[in-house]
Amino acid sequence: MIKNNVETIIEGNKVVYKRYFDVSTELLFEVWSMPEHLSEWWGPDGFTLTTKRMDFINGGIWEFVMHGPDGHDSKNKIQFTDIKEPHYIYYKHLGDGEGDQDVHFESKIIFEKVEEGTNLIMEQIFPSKEELERVNGKYGAIEGAKQHIGNLAKYLETLK
Amino acid sequence: MNAFAALADDTRREIVRLVAKNGELTSTEIGENFNITAPAISHHLKVLKSAKLLNMKKEAQKRIYSLNGSSVSEMEDWILEIIDLWKKRLDKLDRYVLKLKKERTRDKK
């Protein structure tokens, strides 16, 4: 699990996530591009997902509803802006699924083949650099604290 | 318009930066920093105010703008939530693809 831990970097107005997956690039791309796969992992724990429509082509729309464990539904609408199988998927968020307003929050999902596995590089692009820098400061502290607690837990395990 | 949508515009982002740096600025002072007309500036200020990114108070004829700290920290919290959400999602994705891989290897045999 440690090898597969996600690395988060905040650069300018982007949040970059990097993570290694021990599966082929083709398989990883496949689970990002088909509604039956997406519903298996996209939602946080306890959530389910219903795809209303998905047009997995450049300019195509993916509309889905996330059902929360508390019964709350949230609508989502995403537009694929550029797709190149199995190398990358770019998309942008179009608000809450009601309107077509571009909220200028873009994502780039990049699949990089490494030996037997795949590095997933995901960039989320936000409008404000300053905000992300401040968040980074805050987040760095939170992450540090989490790791600290994790290490303590591991150490306590060895004492059992 | 929500705060993120309001900040998607270059000029509005610059205005927020300028106000954040100076603490308080009048609409005239803000306008002096840009090469655009007064009505255009006033439109941007209106959007920023309605998105709750800027506060406005009136003093005689002057309109004085300052940063709305609480909405800025709401944005921060939102971004932190997104990061946390994606970490969990990627964990789930990892478990799912490994399961698929195992199933497919078994099917081939």
PDB file of C-alpha atoms in Angstrom:
ATOM      1  CA  MET A   1       0.000   0.000   0.000  1.00  0.00           C
ATOM      2  CA  ILE A   2       2.839   2.379   0.757  1.00  0.00           C
ATOM      3  CA  LYS A   3       4.144   2.132  -2.801  1.00  0.00           C
ATOM      4  CA  ASN A   4       0.703   3.031  -4.099  1.00  0.00           C
ATOM      5  CA  ASN A   5       0.204   6.005  -1.830  1.00  0.00           C
ATOM      6  CA  VAL A   6      -1.044   9.055  -3.617  1.00  0.00           C
ATOM      7  CA  GLU A   7       1.282  12.013  -3.880  1.00  0.00           C
ATOM      8  CA  THR A   8      -0.336  15.430  -3.966  1.00  0.00           C
ATOM      9  CA  ILE A   9       1.514  18.506  -5.147  1.00  0.00           C
ATOM     10  CA  ILE A  10       0.150  22.003  -5.386  1.00  0.00           C
ATOM     11  CA  GLU A  11       1.798  24.029  -8.160  1.00  0.00           C
ATOM     12  CA  GLY A  12       0.490  27.446  -9.079  1.00  0.00           C
ATOM     13  CA  ASN A  13      -3.226  27.114  -9.693  1.00  0.00           C
ATOM     14  CA  LYS A  14      -3.060  23.334 -10.088  1.00  0.00           C
ATOM     15  CA  VAL A  15      -3.391  20.395  -7.748  1.00  0.00           C
ATOM     16  CA  VAL A  16      -1.434  17.458  -9.124  1.00  0.00           C
ATOM     17  CA  TYR A  17      -2.048  13.917  -7.899  1.00  0.00           C
ATOM     18  CA  LYS A  18       0.380  11.150  -8.812  1.00  0.00           C
ATOM     19  CA  ARG A  19      -0.161   7.513  -8.150  1.00  0.00           C
ATOM     20  CA  TYR A  20       1.196   4.207  -9.401  1.00  0.00           C
ATOM     21  CA  PHE A  21      -1.219   1.397 -10.304  1.00  0.00           C
ATOM     22  CA  ASP A  22      -0.036  -2.141 -10.826  1.00  0.00           C
ATOM     23  CA  VAL A  23      -2.187  -2.706 -13.930  1.00  0.00           C
ATOM     24  CA  SER A  24      -1.771  -2.041 -17.668  1.00  0.00           C
ATOM     25  CA  THR A  25      -2.396   1.401 -19.141  1.00  0.00           C
ATOM     26  CA  GLU A  26      -5.207  -0.089 -21.270  1.00  0.00           C
ATOM     27  CA  LEU A  27      -7.050  -1.432 -18.233  1.00  0.00           C
ATOM     28  CA  LEU A  28      -6.682   1.789 -16.262  1.00  0.00           C
ATOM     29  CA  PHE A  29      -7.917   3.806 -19.235  1.00  0.00           C
ATOM     30  CA  GLU A  30     -10.856   1.433 -19.624  1.00  0.00           C
ATOM     31  CA  VAL A  31     -12.068   1.915 -16.046  1.00  0.00           C
ATOM     32  CA  TRP A  32     -12.033   5.698 -16.605  1.00  0.00           C
ATOM     33  CA  SER A  33     -14.042   5.527 -19.793  1.00  0.00           C
ATOM     34  CA  MET A  34     -17.015   3.210 -19.215  1.00  0.00           C
ATOM     35  CA  PRO A  35     -20.019   4.002 -16.988  1.00  0.00           C
ATOM     36  CA  GLU A  36     -20.213   0.448 -15.598  1.00  0.00           C
ATOM     37  CA  HIS A  37     -16.639   0.744 -14.343  1.00  0.00           C
ATOM     38  CA  LEU A  38     -16.929   4.345 -13.163  1.00  0.00           C
ATOM     39  CA  SER A  39     -19.903   3.496 -10.956  1.00  0.00           C
ATOM     40  CA  GLU A  40     -17.694   0.967  -9.132  1.00  0.00           C
ATOM     41  CA  TRP A  41     -15.160   3.447  -7.829  1.00  0.00           C
ATOM     42  CA  TRP A  42     -15.954   7.104  -8.640  1.00  0.00           C
ATOM     43  CA  GLY A  43     -18.047   7.845  -5.575  1.00  0.00           C
ATOM     44  CA  PRO A  44     -16.618   8.064  -2.071  1.00  0.00           C
ATOM     45  CA  ASP A  45     -17.389   5.111   0.244  1.00  0.00           C
ATOM     46  CA  GLY A  46     -21.097   4.698   0.771  1.00  0.00           C
ATOM     47  CA  PHE A  47     -22.023   6.591  -2.388  1.00  0.00           C
ATOM     48  CA  THR A  48     -23.569   5.113  -5.511  1.00  0.00           C
ATOM     49  CA  LEU A  49     -23.577   6.651  -8.945  1.00  0.00           C
ATOM     50  CA  THR A  50     -26.107   6.677 -11.769  1.00  0.00           C
ATOM     51  CA  THR A  51     -24.990   7.759 -15.224  1.00  0.00           C
ATOM     52  CA  LYS A  52     -27.769   9.516 -17.118  1.00  0.00           C
ATOM     53  CA  ARG A  53     -25.818   9.809 -20.329  1.00  0.00           C
ATOM     54  CA  MET A  54     -22.219   9.458 -21.344  1.00  0.00           C
ATOM     55  CA  ASP A  55     -20.773  10.321 -24.687  1.00  0.00           C
ATOM     56  CA  PHE A  56     -17.136   9.358 -24.433  1.00  0.00           C
ATOM     57  CA  ILE A  57     -15.837  11.395 -27.369  1.00  0.00           C
ATOM     58  CA  ASN A  58     -14.136  14.803 -27.746  1.00  0.00           C
ATOM     59  CA  GLY A  59     -16.742  17.390 -26.758  1.00  0.00           C
ATOM     60  CA  GLY A  60     -19.051  14.691 -25.373  1.00  0.00           C
ATOM     61  CA  ILE A  61     -21.050  15.085 -22.182  1.00  0.00           C
ATOM     62  CA  TRP A  62     -21.162  12.856 -19.116  1.00  0.00           C
ATOM     63  CA  GLU A  63     -24.145  13.491 -16.862  1.00  0.00           C
ATOM     64  CA  PHE A  64     -24.447  11.587 -13.623  1.00  0.00           C
ATOM     65  CA  VAL A  65     -26.079  11.665 -10.234  1.00  0.00           C
ATOM     66  CA  MET A  66     -24.241  10.792  -7.044  1.00  0.00           C
ATOM     67  CA  HIS A  67     -26.421   9.293  -4.338  1.00  0.00           C
ATOM     68  CA  GLY A  68     -25.094   9.961  -0.861  1.00  0.00           C
ATOM     69  CA  PRO A  69     -25.458   7.571   2.073  1.00  0.00           C
ATOM     70  CA  ASP A  70     -27.818  10.114   3.692  1.00  0.00           C
ATOM     71  CA  GLY A  71     -30.166   9.980   0.692  1.00  0.00           C
ATOM     72  CA  HIS A  72     -28.921  13.258  -0.732  1.00  0.00           C
ATOM     73  CA  ASP A  73     -28.469  13.325  -4.514  1.00  0.00           C
ATOM     74  CA  SER A  74     -26.071  15.599  -6.322  1.00  0.00           C
ATOM     75  CA  LYS A  75     -26.098  16.184 -10.043  1.00  0.00           C
ATOM     76  CA  ASN A  76     -22.913  16.496 -12.031  1.00  0.00           C
ATOM     77  CA  LYS A  77     -22.147  17.404 -15.598  1.00  0.00           C
ATOM     78  CA  ILE A  78     -18.786  16.987 -17.226  1.00  0.00           C
ATOM     79  CA  GLN A  79     -17.639  17.691 -20.773  1.00  0.00           C
ATOM     80  CA  PHE A  80     -14.767  15.738 -22.298  1.00  0.00           C
ATOM     81  CA  THR A  81     -12.585  18.260 -24.068  1.00  0.00           C
ATOM     82  CA  ASP A  82      -9.843  15.967 -25.381  1.00  0.00           C
ATOM     83  CA  ILE A  83      -9.448  12.202 -25.323  1.00  0.00           C
ATOM     84  CA  LYS A  84      -6.558  10.133 -26.638  1.00  0.00           C
ATOM     85  CA  GLU A  85      -6.754   6.453 -25.873  1.00  0.00           C
ATOM     86  CA  PRO A  86      -4.974   5.155 -23.797  1.00  0.00           C
ATOM     87  CA  HIS A  87      -2.860   8.233 -23.072  1.00  0.00           C
ATOM     88  CA  TYR A  88      -5.083  10.935 -21.626  1.00  0.00           C
ATOM     89  CA  ILE A  89      -8.567  12.247 -20.857  1.00  0.00           C
ATOM     90  CA  TYR A  90      -9.179  15.973 -20.401  1.00  0.00           C
ATOM     91  CA  TYR A  91     -12.470  17.321 -19.164  1.00  0.00           C
ATOM     92  CA  LYS A  92     -14.116  20.325 -17.578  1.00  0.00           C
ATOM     93  CA  HIS A  93     -16.929  20.687 -15.095  1.00  0.00           C
ATOM     94  CA  LEU A  94     -20.153  22.311 -16.223  1.00  0.00           C
ATOM     95  CA  GLY A  95     -21.676  23.332 -12.905  1.00  0.00           C
ATOM     96  CA  ASP A  96     -24.208  21.203 -11.060  1.00  0.00           C
ATOM     97  CA  GLY A  97     -25.769  19.571 -14.093  1.00  0.00           C
ATOM     98  CA  GLU A  98     -28.575  22.134 -14.279  1.00  0.00           C
ATOM     99  CA  GLY A  99     -27.024  24.759 -16.498  1.00  0.00           C
ATOM    100  CA  ASP A 100     -24.264  24.750 -19.055  1.00  0.00           C
ATOM    101  CA  GLN A 101     -22.181  27.337 -17.277  1.00  0.00           C
ATOM    102  CA  ASP A 102     -18.502  26.607 -17.401  1.00  0.00           C
ATOM    103  CA  VAL A 103     -17.169  26.844 -13.864  1.00  0.00           C
ATOM    104  CA  HIS A 104     -13.568  26.827 -15.109  1.00  0.00           C
ATOM    105  CA  PHE A 105     -12.494  23.888 -13.133  1.00  0.00           C
ATOM    106  CA  GLU A 106     -10.648  21.579 -15.452  1.00  0.00           C
ATOM    107  CA  SER A 107      -9.103  18.160 -15.034  1.00  0.00           C
ATOM    108  CA  LYS A 108      -6.404  16.344 -16.951  1.00  0.00           C
ATOM    109  CA  ILE A 109      -6.033  12.620 -16.436  1.00  0.00           C
ATOM    110  CA  ILE A 110      -2.775  11.334 -17.872  1.00  0.00           C
ATOM    111  CA  PHE A 111      -1.852   7.641 -18.089  1.00  0.00           C
ATOM    112  CA  GLU A 112       1.880   6.990 -18.233  1.00  0.00           C
ATOM    113  CA  LYS A 113       3.138   3.488 -18.944  1.00  0.00           C
ATOM    114  CA  VAL A 114       5.905   2.327 -16.612  1.00  0.00           C
ATOM    115  CA  GLU A 115       7.193  -1.242 -16.973  1.00  0.00           C
ATOM    116  CA  GLU A 116       4.274  -3.501 -16.037  1.00  0.00           C
ATOM    117  CA  GLY A 117       2.161  -0.790 -14.498  1.00  0.00           C
ATOM    118  CA  THR A 118       0.837   2.712 -15.014  1.00  0.00           C
ATOM    119  CA  ASN A 119       1.449   6.057 -13.404  1.00  0.00           C
ATOM    120  CA  LEU A 120      -1.700   8.079 -13.134  1.00  0.00           C
ATOM    121  CA  ILE A 121      -1.124  11.822 -13.177  1.00  0.00           C
ATOM    122  CA  MET A 122      -4.151  13.918 -12.525  1.00  0.00           C
ATOM    123  CA  GLU A 123      -4.189  17.690 -12.671  1.00  0.00           C
ATOM    124  CA  GLN A 124      -7.034  19.805 -11.393  1.00  0.00           C
ATOM    125  CA  ILE A 125      -6.826  23.379 -12.557  1.00  0.00           C
ATOM    126  CA  PHE A 126      -8.443  26.071 -10.408  1.00  0.00           C
ATOM    127  CA  PRO A 127      -8.874  29.757 -11.188  1.00  0.00           C
ATOM    128  CA  SER A 128      -6.838  31.161  -8.341  1.00  0.00           C
ATOM    129  CA  LYS A 129      -3.153  30.606  -7.728  1.00  0.00           C
ATOM    130  CA  GLU A 130      -3.051  32.583  -4.479  1.00  0.00           C
ATOM    131  CA  GLU A 131      -5.776  30.489  -2.943  1.00  0.00           C
ATOM    132  CA  LEU A 132      -4.052  27.264  -3.814  1.00  0.00           C
ATOM    133  CA  GLU A 133      -0.811  28.472  -2.303  1.00  0.00           C
ATOM    134  CA  ARG A 134      -2.541  29.278   0.945  1.00  0.00           C
ATOM    135  CA  VAL A 135      -4.291  25.936   0.901  1.00  0.00           C
ATOM    136  CA  ASN A 136      -0.979  24.264   0.291  1.00  0.00           C
ATOM    137  CA  GLY A 137       0.441  25.787   3.450  1.00  0.00           C
ATOM    138  CA  LYS A 138      -2.544  24.609   5.418  1.00  0.00           C
ATOM    139  CA  TYR A 139      -2.683  21.247   3.710  1.00  0.00           C
ATOM    140  CA  GLY A 140       1.005  20.555   4.194  1.00  0.00           C
ATOM    141  CA  ALA A 141       0.447  20.886   7.906  1.00  0.00           C
ATOM    142  CA  ILE A 142      -2.590  18.605   7.842  1.00  0.00           C
ATOM    143  CA  GLU A 143      -0.780  15.962   5.812  1.00  0.00           C
ATOM    144  CA  GLY A 144       2.229  16.124   8.112  1.00  0.00           C
ATOM    145  CA  ALA A 145       0.009  15.554  11.104  1.00  0.00           C
ATOM    146  CA  LYS A 146      -1.731  12.619   9.420  1.00  0.00           C
ATOM    147  CA  GLN A 147       1.575  10.937   8.616  1.00  0.00           C
ATOM    148  CA  HIS A 148       2.725  11.530  12.148  1.00  0.00           C
ATOM    149  CA  ILE A 149      -0.341   9.765  13.514  1.00  0.00           C
ATOM    150  CA  GLY A 150       0.058   6.987  10.945  1.00  0.00           C
ATOM    151  CA  ASN A 151       3.628   6.395  12.023  1.00  0.00           C
ATOM    152  CA  LEU A 152       2.642   6.357  15.649  1.00  0.00           C
ATOM    153  CA  ALA A 153      -0.049   3.766  14.883  1.00  0.00           C
ATOM    154  CA  LYS A 154       2.469   1.615  13.029  1.00  0.00           C
ATOM    155  CA  TYR A 155       4.901   1.865  15.901  1.00  0.00           C
ATOM    156  CA  LEU A 156       2.219   0.872  18.394  1.00  0.00           C
ATOM    157  CA  GLU A 157       1.473  -2.192  16.257  1.00  0.00           C
ATOM    158  CA  THR A 158       5.067  -3.391  16.615  1.00  0.00           C
ATOM    159  CA  LEU A 159       4.756  -3.233  20.405  1.00  0.00           C
ATOM    160  CA  LYS A 160       1.781  -5.612  20.475  1.00  0.00           C
TER     161      LYS A 160
ATOM    162  CA  MET B   1     -22.396  33.590  -9.785  1.00  0.00           C
ATOM    163  CA  ASN B   2     -20.301  31.459  -7.443  1.00  0.00           C
ATOM    164  CA  ALA B   3     -16.859  32.524  -6.270  1.00  0.00           C
ATOM    165  CA  PHE B   4     -14.955  30.152  -8.568  1.00  0.00           C
ATOM    166  CA  ALA B   5     -16.886  31.255 -11.636  1.00  0.00           C
ATOM    167  CA  ALA B   6     -16.348  34.910 -10.683  1.00  0.00           C
ATOM    168  CA  LEU B   7     -12.608  34.308 -10.386  1.00  0.00           C
ATOM    169  CA  ALA B   8     -12.386  32.625 -13.769  1.00  0.00           C
ATOM    170  CA  ASP B   9     -12.038  36.124 -15.281  1.00  0.00           C
ATOM    171  CA  ASP B  10      -8.481  37.569 -15.488  1.00  0.00           C
ATOM    172  CA  THR B  11      -9.459  41.141 -14.613  1.00  0.00           C
ATOM    173  CA  ARG B  12     -11.538  40.063 -11.626  1.00  0.00           C
ATOM    174  CA  ARG B  13      -8.683  37.910 -10.378  1.00  0.00           C
ATOM    175  CA  GLU B  14      -6.371  40.933 -10.634  1.00  0.00           C
ATOM    176  CA  ILE B  15      -8.876  43.097  -8.746  1.00  0.00           C
ATOM    177  CA  VAL B  16      -9.094  40.583  -5.881  1.00  0.00           C
ATOM    178  CA  ARG B  17      -5.296  40.369  -5.738  1.00  0.00           C
ATOM    179  CA  LEU B  18      -5.009  44.155  -5.634  1.00  0.00           C
ATOM    180  CA  VAL B  19      -7.635  44.555  -2.902  1.00  0.00           C
ATOM    181  CA  ALA B  20      -6.127  41.692  -0.853  1.00  0.00           C
ATOM    182  CA  LYS B  21      -2.708  43.364  -1.040  1.00  0.00           C
ATOM    183  CA  ASN B  22      -3.934  46.829  -0.073  1.00  0.00           C
ATOM    184  CA  GLY B  23      -6.584  45.974   2.494  1.00  0.00           C
ATOM    185  CA  GLU B  24      -9.058  48.645   1.463  1.00  0.00           C
ATOM    186  CA  LEU B  25      -9.431  50.435  -1.859  1.00  0.00           C
ATOM    187  CA  THR B  26     -12.016  52.758  -3.350  1.00  0.00           C
ATOM    188  CA  SER B  27     -13.510  51.951  -6.743  1.00  0.00           C
ATOM    189  CA  THR B  28     -11.573  54.892  -8.221  1.00  0.00           C
ATOM    190  CA  GLU B  29      -8.269  53.568  -6.855  1.00  0.00           C
ATOM    191  CA  ILE B  30      -9.052  50.120  -8.273  1.00  0.00           C
ATOM    192  CA  GLY B  31      -9.934  51.630 -11.662  1.00  0.00           C
ATOM    193  CA  GLU B  32      -6.610  53.507 -11.835  1.00  0.00           C
ATOM    194  CA  ASN B  33      -4.799  50.167 -12.058  1.00  0.00           C
ATOM    195  CA  PHE B  34      -6.624  49.037 -15.162  1.00  0.00           C
ATOM    196  CA  ASN B  35      -6.828  50.203 -18.703  1.00  0.00           C
ATOM    197  CA  ILE B  36     -10.573  49.717 -18.959  1.00  0.00           C
ATOM    198  CA  THR B  37     -13.588  52.023 -18.651  1.00  0.00           C
ATOM    199  CA  ALA B  38     -15.214  52.962 -15.337  1.00  0.00           C
ATOM    200  CA  PRO B  39     -18.485  51.140 -16.197  1.00  0.00           C
ATOM    201  CA  ALA B  40     -16.500  47.963 -16.965  1.00  0.00           C
ATOM    202  CA  ILE B  41     -14.710  48.188 -13.593  1.00  0.00           C
ATOM    203  CA  SER B  42     -17.948  48.803 -11.820  1.00  0.00           C
ATOM    204  CA  HIS B  43     -19.480  45.740 -13.504  1.00  0.00           C
ATOM    205  CA  HIS B  44     -16.567  43.569 -12.308  1.00  0.00           C
ATOM    206  CA  LEU B  45     -16.879  44.961  -8.778  1.00  0.00           C
ATOM    207  CA  LYS B  46     -20.577  44.173  -8.799  1.00  0.00           C
ATOM    208  CA  VAL B  47     -19.881  40.562  -9.771  1.00  0.00           C
ATOM    209  CA  LEU B  48     -17.197  40.204  -7.090  1.00  0.00           C
ATOM    210  CA  LYS B  49     -19.529  41.649  -4.510  1.00  0.00           C
ATOM    211  CA  SER B  50     -22.398  39.347  -5.483  1.00  0.00           C
ATOM    212  CA  ALA B  51     -20.032  36.351  -5.394  1.00  0.00           C
ATOM    213  CA  LYS B  52     -19.188  37.540  -1.836  1.00  0.00           C
ATOM    214  CA  LEU B  53     -15.486  37.788  -2.621  1.00  0.00           C
ATOM    215  CA  LEU B  54     -15.411  41.487  -1.815  1.00  0.00           C
ATOM    216  CA  ASN B  55     -17.155  43.551   0.845  1.00  0.00           C
ATOM    217  CA  MET B  56     -18.295  47.069   0.051  1.00  0.00           C
ATOM    218  CA  LYS B  57     -19.035  49.978   2.352  1.00  0.00           C
ATOM    219  CA  LYS B  58     -20.131  53.468   1.441  1.00  0.00           C
ATOM    220  CA  GLU B  59     -18.474  56.560   2.892  1.00  0.00           C
ATOM    221  CA  ALA B  60     -20.010  59.771   1.551  1.00  0.00           C
ATOM    222  CA  GLN B  61     -19.575  59.473  -2.234  1.00  0.00           C
ATOM    223  CA  LYS B  62     -16.897  56.803  -1.980  1.00  0.00           C
ATOM    224  CA  ARG B  63     -17.369  53.070  -2.297  1.00  0.00           C
ATOM    225  CA  ILE B  64     -14.687  51.226  -0.379  1.00  0.00           C
ATOM    226  CA  TYR B  65     -13.887  47.608  -1.127  1.00  0.00           C
ATOM    227  CA  SER B  66     -12.148  44.977   1.006  1.00  0.00           C
ATOM    228  CA  LEU B  67     -11.633  41.216   0.845  1.00  0.00           C
ATOM    229  CA  ASN B  68     -14.365  38.995   2.268  1.00  0.00           C
ATOM    230  CA  GLY B  69     -12.254  36.629   4.338  1.00  0.00           C
ATOM    231  CA  SER B  70     -15.012  34.157   5.135  1.00  0.00           C
ATOM    232  CA  SER B  71     -15.824  33.406   1.508  1.00  0.00           C
ATOM    233  CA  VAL B  72     -12.136  33.013   0.751  1.00  0.00           C
ATOM    234  CA  SER B  73     -11.796  30.449   3.511  1.00  0.00           C
ATOM    235  CA  GLU B  74     -14.908  28.670   2.225  1.00  0.00           C
ATOM    236  CA  MET B  75     -13.081  28.239  -1.078  1.00  0.00           C
ATOM    237  CA  GLU B  76     -10.066  26.875   0.752  1.00  0.00           C
ATOM    238  CA  ASP B  77     -12.209  24.356   2.619  1.00  0.00           C
ATOM    239  CA  TRP B  78     -13.837  23.318  -0.617  1.00  0.00           C
ATOM    240  CA  ILE B  79     -10.483  22.646  -2.288  1.00  0.00           C
ATOM    241  CA  LEU B  80      -9.298  20.655   0.729  1.00  0.00           C
ATOM    242  CA  GLU B  81     -12.446  18.552   0.551  1.00  0.00           C
ATOM    243  CA  ILE B  82     -11.860  17.878  -3.146  1.00  0.00           C
ATOM    244  CA  ILE B  83      -8.301  16.747  -2.444  1.00  0.00           C
ATOM    245  CA  ASP B  84      -9.461  14.425   0.312  1.00  0.00           C
ATOM    246  CA  LEU B  85     -12.258  13.079  -1.858  1.00  0.00           C
ATOM    247  CA  TRP B  86      -9.872  12.274  -4.684  1.00  0.00           C
ATOM    248  CA  LYS B  87      -7.438  10.502  -2.376  1.00  0.00           C
ATOM    249  CA  LYS B  88     -10.267   8.219  -1.240  1.00  0.00           C
ATOM    250  CA  ARG B  89     -11.490   7.756  -4.802  1.00  0.00           C
ATOM    251  CA  LEU B  90      -8.041   6.768  -6.032  1.00  0.00           C
ATOM    252  CA  ASP B  91      -7.759   4.226  -3.188  1.00  0.00           C
ATOM    253  CA  LYS B  92     -11.039   2.746  -4.308  1.00  0.00           C
ATOM    254  CA  LEU B  93      -9.917   2.760  -7.938  1.00  0.00           C
ATOM    255  CA  ASP B  94      -6.756   0.920  -6.941  1.00  0.00           C
ATOM    256  CA  ARG B  95      -8.711  -1.842  -5.189  1.00  0.00           C
ATOM    257  CA  TYR B  96     -11.089  -2.099  -8.119  1.00  0.00           C
ATOM    258  CA  VAL B  97      -8.475  -2.359 -10.896  1.00  0.00           C
ATOM    259  CA  LEU B  98      -6.487  -4.967  -8.967  1.00  0.00           C
ATOM    260  CA  LYS B  99      -9.666  -7.004  -8.574  1.00  0.00           C
ATOM    261  CA  LEU B 100     -10.380  -6.697 -12.326  1.00  0.00           C
ATOM    262  CA  LYS B 101      -6.832  -7.668 -13.174  1.00  0.00           C
ATOM    263  CA  LYS B 102      -7.078 -10.784 -11.018  1.00  0.00           C
ATOM    264  CA  GLU B 103     -10.425 -11.758 -12.545  1.00  0.00           C
ATOM    265  CA  ARG B 104      -9.154 -11.336 -16.087  1.00  0.00           C
ATOM    266  CA  THR B 105      -5.956 -13.294 -15.482  1.00  0.00           C
ATOM    267  CA  ARG B 106      -8.059 -16.099 -14.051  1.00  0.00           C
ATOM    268  CA  ASP B 107     -10.406 -16.067 -17.056  1.00  0.00           C
ATOM    269  CA  LYS B 108      -7.513 -16.430 -19.466  1.00  0.00           C
ATOM    270  CA  LYS B 109      -6.253 -19.569 -17.758  1.00  0.00           C
TER     271      LYS B 109
END
